[in-house]
Amino acid sequence: MSRNILAALASISLLSGPASAAIVETRCTITYYKKNTNQTTNCKWRQAQGNVQVWVDGRNKPFRFKAEGQGEKYVRINTSDRITLTRIGRYSLTIWKP
């Protein structure tokens, strides 16, 4: 490709703004510490600009984890097969990577 075409493509991608995050269907495990319960169920999740939203089957509202709260309001651990988001003393939510 010529430099002019590459420059035009770069300009178009900058003008179009950030792409919206895809919602991924997978399985999630929720562990509530005070109730001493552990449940794995279907869920959907997405991440955009470090913010995570998780919709769990059987729950009306999504779990929300804002990027700026990481390390203060919750702990995030990424491994090759899962992402675990923990609100210390309350619950852990594990998103199993498909």
CSV table of C-alpha atoms in Angstrom, one decimal:
chain,number,residue,atom,x,y,z
A,1,MET,CA,0.0,0.0,0.0
A,2,SER,CA,1.1,3.5,-0.6
A,3,ARG,CA,1.9,5.9,2.2
A,4,ASN,CA,-1.1,8.1,1.2
A,5,ILE,CA,-3.5,5.2,1.6
A,6,LEU,CA,-2.0,4.2,5.0
A,7,ALA,CA,-2.2,7.8,6.2
A,8,ALA,CA,-5.9,8.0,5.1
A,9,LEU,CA,-6.8,4.8,6.9
A,10,ALA,CA,-5.1,6.0,10.1
A,11,SER,CA,-7.0,9.2,9.9
A,12,ILE,CA,-10.3,7.4,9.5
A,13,SER,CA,-9.6,5.1,12.4
A,14,LEU,CA,-8.8,8.1,14.7
A,15,LEU,CA,-12.0,9.9,13.7
A,16,SER,CA,-14.2,6.9,14.3
A,17,GLY,CA,-13.4,6.7,18.1
A,18,PRO,CA,-12.9,3.7,20.2
A,19,ALA,CA,-14.7,0.5,19.3
A,20,SER,CA,-17.3,-0.8,21.7
A,21,ALA,CA,-16.3,-3.8,23.7
A,22,ALA,CA,-17.8,-7.1,22.7
A,23,ILE,CA,-19.9,-9.0,25.2
A,24,VAL,CA,-18.6,-12.5,25.7
A,25,GLU,CA,-20.7,-15.4,26.9
A,26,THR,CA,-19.0,-17.8,29.3
A,27,ARG,CA,-19.3,-19.3,32.9
A,28,CYS,CA,-18.7,-17.5,36.1
A,29,THR,CA,-18.2,-18.6,39.7
A,30,ILE,CA,-19.4,-16.5,42.6
A,31,THR,CA,-18.2,-17.1,46.1
A,32,TYR,CA,-19.9,-15.2,48.9
A,33,TYR,CA,-17.7,-15.3,52.0
A,34,LYS,CA,-20.3,-14.4,54.7
A,35,LYS,CA,-22.8,-16.9,53.3
A,36,ASN,CA,-20.1,-19.5,52.6
A,37,THR,CA,-21.6,-20.3,49.2
A,38,ASN,CA,-20.0,-21.1,45.9
A,39,GLN,CA,-22.0,-21.2,42.6
A,40,THR,CA,-21.0,-21.5,39.0
A,41,THR,CA,-23.5,-20.3,36.4
A,42,ASN,CA,-23.8,-18.8,32.9
A,43,CYS,CA,-22.8,-15.2,32.5
A,44,LYS,CA,-21.8,-12.5,30.0
A,45,TRP,CA,-19.1,-10.0,30.5
A,46,ARG,CA,-17.3,-7.2,28.8
A,47,GLN,CA,-14.4,-4.9,29.4
A,48,ALA,CA,-14.0,-1.4,28.1
A,49,GLN,CA,-11.1,1.0,29.1
A,50,GLY,CA,-10.3,-1.2,32.1
A,51,ASN,CA,-13.9,-1.2,33.4
A,52,VAL,CA,-15.6,-4.6,33.7
A,53,GLN,CA,-19.3,-5.4,33.7
A,54,VAL,CA,-20.6,-8.9,34.4
A,55,TRP,CA,-24.2,-10.1,33.9
A,56,VAL,CA,-24.8,-13.3,35.8
A,57,ASP,CA,-27.9,-15.5,35.1
A,58,GLY,CA,-30.5,-15.1,37.9
A,59,ARG,CA,-29.3,-11.6,39.0
A,60,ASN,CA,-31.1,-8.4,37.9
A,61,LYS,CA,-28.1,-6.0,38.0
A,62,PRO,CA,-24.6,-6.4,36.6
A,63,PHE,CA,-21.6,-6.5,38.7
A,64,ARG,CA,-19.5,-3.4,38.0
A,65,PHE,CA,-15.8,-3.0,38.5
A,66,LYS,CA,-14.4,0.5,37.6
A,67,ALA,CA,-10.8,0.7,36.5
A,68,GLU,CA,-10.0,3.5,39.0
A,69,GLY,CA,-11.2,1.3,41.9
A,70,GLN,CA,-8.7,-1.5,41.2
A,71,GLY,CA,-6.4,-2.0,44.1
A,72,GLU,CA,-8.6,0.0,46.5
A,73,LYS,CA,-12.2,-1.3,46.1
A,74,TYR,CA,-11.3,-4.6,44.6
A,75,VAL,CA,-8.5,-6.9,43.6
A,76,ARG,CA,-8.1,-8.2,40.1
A,77,ILE,CA,-6.1,-11.3,39.2
A,78,ASN,CA,-5.6,-12.4,35.6
A,79,THR,CA,-4.4,-15.9,34.7
A,80,SER,CA,-4.4,-17.8,31.4
A,81,ASP,CA,-7.8,-19.4,32.0
A,82,ARG,CA,-9.7,-16.9,34.2
A,83,ILE,CA,-10.1,-13.4,35.6
A,84,THR,CA,-10.9,-13.2,39.3
A,85,LEU,CA,-12.4,-10.0,40.8
A,86,THR,CA,-12.5,-9.9,44.6
A,87,ARG,CA,-14.2,-7.4,46.9
A,88,ILE,CA,-12.3,-8.3,50.1
A,89,GLY,CA,-14.5,-9.9,52.8
A,90,ARG,CA,-17.6,-9.8,50.5
A,91,TYR,CA,-17.2,-12.0,47.4
A,92,SER,CA,-15.1,-13.2,44.6
A,93,LEU,CA,-16.3,-13.3,41.0
A,94,THR,CA,-14.4,-15.6,38.6
A,95,ILE,CA,-14.9,-15.2,34.9
A,96,TRP,CA,-13.8,-18.4,33.1
A,97,LYS,CA,-12.2,-17.6,29.8
A,98,PRO,CA,-13.9,-19.4,26.9
